[in-house]
XYZ file of C-alpha atoms in Angstrom:
508
model
C 0.114 0.094 0.156
C 1.260 3.310 -0.878
C 1.169 6.246 1.511
C -0.051 8.441 -1.790
C -2.852 7.465 -4.020
C -3.428 9.213 -7.202
C -7.199 9.883 -7.999
C -7.649 8.223 -11.702
C -11.201 7.394 -11.498
C -14.105 9.022 -9.622
C -17.644 8.146 -9.233
C -19.884 11.215 -8.498
C -23.674 10.750 -7.583
C -25.242 13.445 -5.231
C -28.727 14.792 -4.277
C -27.127 18.280 -3.607
C -25.109 19.868 -6.285
C -24.208 23.166 -4.592
C -20.385 24.041 -4.981
C -19.807 20.906 -6.869
C -18.965 22.643 -10.090
C -15.414 23.522 -9.250
C -14.731 20.029 -8.119
C -15.666 18.755 -11.539
C -13.618 21.172 -13.195
C -10.632 20.244 -11.109
C -11.118 16.441 -12.082
C -11.289 17.396 -15.439
C -8.334 19.293 -15.463
C -6.352 16.385 -13.884
C -7.686 13.968 -16.456
C -9.773 11.899 -14.017
C -12.177 9.721 -15.482
C -15.762 10.574 -13.965
C -18.691 7.869 -13.709
C -22.129 9.396 -12.628
C -25.825 8.665 -12.649
C -29.084 10.486 -13.383
C -29.184 13.900 -12.534
C -25.595 14.237 -11.649
C -24.611 13.002 -14.969
C -26.729 15.477 -16.745
C -25.233 18.175 -14.389
C -21.717 17.367 -15.301
C -22.260 16.960 -18.930
C -24.072 20.581 -18.862
C -20.596 21.865 -17.747
C -18.964 20.661 -20.831
C -17.133 17.853 -19.091
C -16.974 14.286 -20.345
C -18.814 11.840 -18.152
C -19.370 8.005 -18.428
C -22.734 6.867 -17.251
C -22.816 4.318 -14.805
C -25.021 2.153 -16.975
C -22.164 1.942 -19.596
C -19.959 0.501 -16.615
C -22.487 -2.075 -15.526
C -24.329 -2.708 -18.770
C -27.557 -2.256 -16.692
C -29.993 0.671 -16.811
C -31.272 2.310 -13.853
C -34.304 0.332 -12.516
C -37.326 0.265 -10.286
C -38.088 3.883 -10.610
C -34.457 4.841 -9.799
C -34.322 2.432 -6.307
C -31.156 0.495 -8.062
C -28.652 2.350 -9.954
C -25.071 1.714 -8.579
C -25.836 -1.844 -6.554
C -23.420 -3.698 -9.032
C -20.270 -5.493 -8.663
C -18.691 -3.439 -11.299
C -19.381 -0.399 -9.096
C -18.651 -2.004 -5.711
C -15.677 -4.044 -6.878
C -14.004 -0.902 -8.299
C -14.291 0.679 -4.756
C -13.788 -2.277 -2.350
C -10.695 -3.654 -4.221
C -7.536 -3.779 -2.243
C -4.745 -2.263 -4.294
C -1.502 -4.158 -4.348
C -3.646 -7.252 -3.072
C -2.809 -9.614 -6.157
C -6.137 -11.742 -6.023
C -8.118 -8.504 -6.126
C -6.104 -7.134 -8.881
C -6.457 -10.290 -10.903
C -10.349 -10.159 -10.394
C -10.357 -6.593 -11.396
C -8.620 -7.318 -14.862
C -10.605 -10.598 -15.162
C -14.015 -8.637 -15.063
C -12.718 -5.584 -16.563
C -13.640 -3.374 -13.415
C -11.910 -0.090 -13.147
C -10.410 1.248 -9.695
C -12.626 3.963 -8.468
C -10.237 6.113 -6.140
C -12.852 8.975 -5.327
C -16.452 8.674 -4.287
C -18.517 11.760 -4.155
C -22.049 10.759 -2.847
C -24.494 12.144 -0.475
C -27.952 10.979 1.043
C -31.590 11.523 0.127
C -32.780 14.189 2.677
C -34.734 11.659 5.061
C -34.484 13.900 8.279
C -35.832 16.906 6.222
C -38.585 15.150 4.685
C -39.596 13.967 8.075
C -39.782 17.401 9.496
C -41.921 18.618 6.957
C -44.694 16.202 7.792
C -44.662 14.334 4.549
C -46.917 11.403 3.645
C -45.026 8.008 4.944
C -44.805 6.707 1.345
C -42.446 9.994 0.512
C -40.564 9.334 3.649
C -39.820 5.793 3.008
C -38.584 6.729 -0.584
C -36.005 8.954 1.276
C -34.567 6.239 2.801
C -31.149 5.762 0.705
C -29.840 2.566 -0.161
C -27.313 2.970 -2.909
C -25.875 6.165 -1.333
C -25.264 4.859 2.165
C -23.842 1.475 0.654
C -21.131 3.548 -1.345
C -20.317 5.451 1.682
C -19.854 2.685 3.774
C -17.699 0.667 0.908
C -15.873 3.840 -0.011
C -14.996 4.560 3.973
C -14.041 0.959 4.563
C -11.590 0.918 1.806
C -10.171 4.238 3.083
C -6.523 2.795 2.563
C -6.916 3.281 -1.073
C -10.100 5.329 -1.926
C -11.350 9.036 -0.877
C -14.798 9.214 0.158
C -16.771 12.699 0.428
C -20.103 12.131 1.824
C -21.215 15.878 2.310
C -21.187 18.991 0.549
C -19.603 20.603 3.410
C -16.207 18.888 2.613
C -16.163 20.153 -1.042
C -13.716 23.015 -0.035
C -11.523 20.545 1.315
C -11.392 18.276 -1.442
C -11.257 21.130 -4.013
C -8.077 22.609 -2.232
C -6.523 19.113 -2.191
C -7.281 18.760 -5.998
C -5.588 22.071 -6.689
C -2.555 21.831 -4.422
C -1.669 17.972 -4.586
C -2.890 17.470 -8.027
C -5.164 14.781 -7.332
C -3.023 12.836 -4.888
C -4.015 12.067 -1.210
C -2.157 10.812 1.749
C -3.513 8.036 3.976
C -4.217 10.741 6.860
C -6.450 12.622 4.721
C -8.121 9.543 3.379
C -8.637 8.357 6.863
C -10.104 11.654 7.855
C -12.707 11.710 5.183
C -13.650 8.239 6.191
C -14.179 9.153 9.608
C -16.530 12.023 8.562
C -18.353 9.545 6.119
C -18.984 7.151 9.054
C -20.428 10.036 11.237
C -22.985 10.866 8.457
C -24.025 7.100 8.125
C -24.539 6.418 11.582
C -26.370 9.572 12.073
C -28.525 8.792 8.973
C -29.233 5.223 10.333
C -30.391 6.690 13.961
C -32.661 9.158 12.243
C -34.402 6.415 10.414
C -34.601 4.021 13.443
C -35.920 6.844 15.520
C -38.544 7.263 12.899
C -39.577 3.734 13.074
C -39.262 3.469 16.909
C -41.882 5.648 17.784
C -44.627 3.338 18.248
C -44.246 0.453 20.372
C -40.628 1.358 20.763
C -37.801 -0.923 21.247
C -36.086 -0.519 24.715
C -32.628 0.901 23.284
C -31.067 4.382 23.641
C -29.785 5.966 20.493
C -29.151 9.795 19.592
C -27.118 11.286 17.301
C -26.321 15.197 17.221
C -24.247 16.706 14.393
C -23.495 20.238 15.584
C -21.183 20.736 18.826
C -19.767 23.800 20.501
C -16.656 23.155 22.588
C -16.851 24.949 25.938
C -14.291 26.735 28.093
C -14.609 23.779 30.445
C -17.231 21.832 32.322
C -18.920 22.649 35.758
C -15.279 23.520 36.806
C -11.958 24.643 35.169
C -10.507 21.002 35.485
C -13.444 19.445 33.338
C -13.665 19.634 29.665
C -17.247 20.709 28.399
C -18.907 20.233 24.995
C -22.411 21.058 24.075
C -24.039 18.960 21.518
C -26.889 21.090 19.485
C -27.280 24.136 17.519
C -27.393 27.053 19.836
C -27.523 29.553 16.958
C -30.920 27.971 15.879
C -32.038 28.795 19.514
C -30.610 32.040 20.174
C -29.000 35.155 18.618
C -26.364 36.586 20.625
C -26.299 40.484 20.792
C -23.483 40.749 23.218
C -20.988 39.198 25.574
C -18.666 36.064 25.891
C -19.426 32.738 25.065
C -21.988 30.734 27.352
C -20.209 28.354 29.759
C -21.440 25.046 30.821
C -22.822 26.439 33.992
C -24.567 29.219 31.743
C -26.357 26.670 29.586
C -27.411 24.429 32.714
C -28.948 27.771 34.002
C -30.161 28.940 30.771
C -32.012 25.520 29.941
C -33.948 25.843 33.391
C -34.950 29.521 32.783
C -36.394 28.753 29.302
C -38.323 25.604 30.806
C -39.646 27.994 33.761
C -40.599 30.929 31.752
C -42.678 28.805 29.200
C -45.222 28.102 31.922
C -46.133 31.711 31.991
C -48.347 34.028 29.126
C -48.643 37.321 31.057
C -45.666 39.506 31.032
C -43.132 37.746 33.340
C -39.467 38.080 34.216
C -37.474 35.240 36.353
C -34.214 35.632 37.769
C -32.368 32.035 38.334
C -29.444 30.915 40.226
C -27.894 27.461 40.160
C -31.337 26.408 38.176
C -33.647 27.621 40.755
C -35.638 30.687 40.674
C -34.669 33.247 43.233
C -37.107 35.762 41.769
C -40.094 35.739 39.450
C -43.146 38.169 38.999
C -46.070 38.545 36.419
C -47.095 42.004 35.899
C -49.200 43.952 33.327
C -45.701 45.290 31.850
C -42.332 44.022 31.721
C -40.685 46.786 33.771
C -42.966 45.972 36.581
C -42.467 42.548 36.266
C -38.293 43.048 36.628
C -38.896 45.324 39.538
C -40.773 42.810 41.590
C -38.812 39.934 40.339
C -35.684 41.493 41.695
C -37.248 42.375 45.106
C -37.741 38.801 45.823
C -34.011 38.316 46.457
C -31.638 40.918 45.357
C -28.735 39.176 46.932
C -29.326 36.109 44.980
C -29.897 37.671 41.815
C -26.244 38.912 41.699
C -24.437 36.880 38.686
C -27.802 35.130 37.938
C -29.525 34.366 34.644
C -32.377 36.743 33.690
C -35.324 35.645 31.278
C -38.274 37.459 30.071
C -41.087 36.268 28.105
C -41.852 40.018 26.469
C -39.782 42.545 24.757
C -37.233 44.708 26.838
C -37.600 48.312 26.344
C -35.252 51.276 27.147
C -36.939 51.641 30.883
C -36.718 48.105 31.621
C -33.097 47.836 30.025
C -32.114 50.803 32.276
C -33.006 49.152 35.444
C -31.579 45.567 34.775
C -28.584 47.322 33.840
C -28.004 48.551 37.307
C -27.021 45.098 38.427
C -24.617 42.337 37.538
C -25.873 39.696 35.774
C -24.466 36.690 33.567
C -27.134 36.179 30.904
C -30.262 38.116 29.690
C -32.651 36.221 27.580
C -35.738 37.665 25.853
C -37.697 37.279 22.637
C -37.052 41.014 21.515
C -35.280 44.233 22.362
C -35.815 47.737 21.423
C -33.002 49.197 19.592
C -32.520 51.736 22.861
C -32.449 48.891 25.048
C -29.958 47.098 23.130
C -27.365 50.115 23.378
C -28.007 50.398 27.052
C -27.407 46.885 27.530
C -24.378 46.674 25.646
C -22.444 48.980 27.839
C -21.097 45.945 29.745
C -19.043 43.774 27.014
C -19.051 40.547 29.232
C -22.916 40.316 29.799
C -24.224 37.965 27.435
C -27.584 39.130 26.030
C -29.686 36.793 23.943
C -32.699 36.810 21.761
C -34.596 33.625 22.044
C -35.808 32.196 18.809
C -38.823 29.803 18.415
C -37.694 26.145 17.989
C -39.215 22.973 19.004
C -37.701 21.517 22.336
C -37.098 17.733 23.378
C -39.952 15.943 24.655
C -37.335 13.389 26.212
C -34.883 14.280 28.780
C -31.729 11.953 29.438
C -28.360 12.075 31.403
C -25.668 9.673 31.956
C -25.887 7.531 35.322
C -23.800 5.077 36.834
C -22.691 2.829 33.602
C -25.677 3.758 31.673
C -28.392 6.399 30.597
C -31.660 7.071 32.144
C -34.340 8.727 30.082
C -37.909 10.079 30.907
C -40.721 12.146 29.417
C -40.312 15.880 29.870
C -42.669 17.044 32.634
C -45.286 18.813 30.536
C -48.056 18.618 32.893
C -49.189 21.829 34.766
C -52.351 21.861 37.119
C -54.383 25.028 37.236
C -57.470 25.835 39.108
C -59.602 23.351 37.203
C -57.426 20.574 38.503
C -57.489 22.009 42.171
C -59.409 19.981 44.425
C -60.465 21.696 47.799
C -60.072 19.177 50.878
C -60.671 21.652 53.501
C -63.735 23.530 54.940
C -62.502 26.740 53.856
C -62.550 27.133 50.264
C -59.745 28.933 48.209
C -60.782 32.327 46.717
C -60.335 32.862 43.088
C -57.368 35.316 43.850
C -55.864 32.447 46.144
C -56.445 30.028 43.339
C -54.541 32.461 40.759
C -51.710 32.711 43.214
C -51.844 29.053 43.861
C -51.367 28.348 40.232
C -48.429 30.745 39.925
C -46.897 29.072 42.742
C -47.336 25.765 41.207
C -45.488 26.562 38.160
C -42.627 27.943 40.253
C -42.443 24.856 42.480
C -42.647 22.491 39.205
C -39.066 23.933 38.392
C -37.498 24.056 41.673
C -35.186 21.433 43.114
C -36.740 19.093 45.613
C -37.538 19.159 48.297
C -39.274 22.510 47.974
C -41.645 24.864 49.426
C -42.834 27.972 47.496
C -44.501 31.122 48.786
C -46.365 33.599 46.381
C -48.567 36.626 46.718
C -50.228 38.504 44.039
C -48.476 37.122 41.128
C -44.811 37.378 42.802
C -42.473 34.979 44.426
C -42.019 35.747 48.148
C -39.673 33.067 48.934
C -38.608 29.537 48.314
C -37.063 26.649 50.320
C -34.877 24.650 47.895
C -33.180 21.195 47.656
C -33.473 20.655 51.369
C -33.271 16.906 52.901
C -36.743 17.609 54.649
C -39.888 19.419 53.774
C -40.080 21.068 56.938
C -36.612 22.484 56.552
C -37.350 23.695 53.191
C -40.256 25.577 54.639
C -38.437 27.173 57.363
C -35.825 28.202 55.096
C -38.587 30.060 52.802
C -40.049 31.667 56.081
C -36.431 33.004 57.127
C -35.845 34.350 53.473
C -39.281 36.082 53.214
C -38.805 37.896 56.669
C -35.435 38.592 55.715
C -36.269 40.537 52.643
C -39.249 42.245 54.372
C -42.122 40.333 52.923
C -45.239 40.048 54.558
C -46.413 36.352 54.268
C -50.127 37.300 55.608
C -52.548 36.654 52.701
C -49.770 34.496 50.822
C -50.094 31.022 49.281
C -47.648 28.271 49.419
C -47.214 25.095 47.202
C -45.264 22.023 47.647
C -43.897 19.660 45.113
C -44.908 16.564 47.040
C -47.188 15.463 49.907
C -46.743 16.331 53.415
C -45.782 13.405 55.492
C -46.884 15.049 58.802
C -49.170 18.217 59.514
C -46.000 20.109 60.872
C -45.405 21.977 57.570
C -49.200 23.117 57.499
C -48.974 24.247 61.041
C -45.665 26.461 60.473
C -47.046 27.809 57.240
C -50.391 28.908 59.074
C -48.408 30.720 61.883
C -46.256 32.442 59.209
C -49.720 33.664 57.721
C -50.127 31.592 54.777
C -54.021 31.149 53.948
C -54.094 28.485 50.937
C -51.790 25.633 50.542
C -51.282 23.355 47.201
C -49.964 19.983 47.298
C -50.653 16.719 45.198
C -51.882 14.705 48.034
C -51.406 11.058 48.504
C -49.686 10.621 51.931
C -51.311 8.298 54.443
C -51.174 11.212 56.346
C -53.116 13.447 54.381
C -55.956 13.532 56.784
C -53.688 15.003 59.645
C -52.898 17.996 57.299
C -56.314 18.375 56.145
C -57.407 18.832 59.897
C -54.639 21.029 60.742
C -55.706 23.434 57.991
C -59.367 23.280 59.225
C -57.951 24.049 62.570
C -55.976 27.065 61.668
C -58.608 28.309 58.996
C -56.664 28.008 55.911
C -57.552 26.312 52.678
C -55.965 23.334 51.054
C -56.061 21.853 47.432
C -54.698 18.845 45.977
C -53.869 18.191 42.436
C -52.956 14.632 42.230
C -49.847 15.315 40.347
C -46.281 15.193 41.846
C -43.607 17.748 40.647
C -40.047 16.088 42.179
C -37.178 17.853 40.590
C -33.866 16.066 41.215
């Protein structure tokens, strides 16, 4: 095997012909014999370049409506033959098969067709057979063959043809093969996931083609990479690149804000809301969200579900934050916010978000459905003598949205569409409640008339008793404890209302 292989014969059959023309002219300049099929053959011929139809090589026409064009020993033999391997060389000569040194082929747009909501028959026809086989064959024989499986690699190939006059090194061919197998495995995964939607096989397959290397992971000594297309979701107006921890907080912020329709701003720290308020306008929402906990807001992630105007930007600009996200900004707001060069300003685009959540754990992966349920007033069942008022139900709904997106064990206090305080991630629910009371009092909030939401049931009545003493007038919990009756009795004794939802929102 020679380190350098000269391209003498090429097979080209592509769906996308963008930027292919310079490649064709370079191959023609180098005197390379070009074999092709169908539309690609016509494209090459229209460039004034000689091209050999694959049918002339195989002596078979394209059949079955184009389903079978290249699946033939004279094509695959020329690709898979091992150069300088005596038996292979003899058979190539015996059957008059030319060595194919370059394969340029891409795949039918299966994923794009699925996303277009096409009929199943159209989707099935976009499952490539010949293309995927050519890619695998050429990549397998990378010691002798160059495989270009994506138009993204056309510039690289063009440069090699120009600077190396049709010769390639083993490292270059291995690199092309590496990329080709990535393309083929991603394609197969997409097809499998399409077929695995109903009555799914219990297997885990994911393939994401875009990535971004992060400065580091949670800590500087850990490497970090984001797999996905951030540019599709956010337009960055200002600031440095998002870090691993930024991304974790941004993900939590997006999930939380999507629960709200009225003008709302949330401030998150370590994935938990330290401030959130819903108001008639976005400036009022910001002022009241910040008031929840101005200390924790320092260095946090801020997210809004409405346009940021100049007046709101002026107020936000008074504190230090890491990331600000909104669906839009006025021009004046952008100028104000850009005054701090390191602060990350993002416009959120509308993109579909995953419905499945997964993470590595032990020696495998765990996966679950996204928690897409949220219980409003219609799902609240009053279980106490005192019934919650309509206003209290509205606040309970607000609190339930927040509690759903807060680390367990959690207790949330809310009043008038504003977070009063929360107890987050404690090992006992009563500790979470005490933490919330201390925080509320520390920031001067009067809990009289406030409501309380819990992510899970109360195993004992002590939480209800403490909440009533703090001024809470209505409680929301999923119910389901063997001691529910004791908590209800305590509510009745303290003259506060309790509703159950039947849905738990643990967040670990």
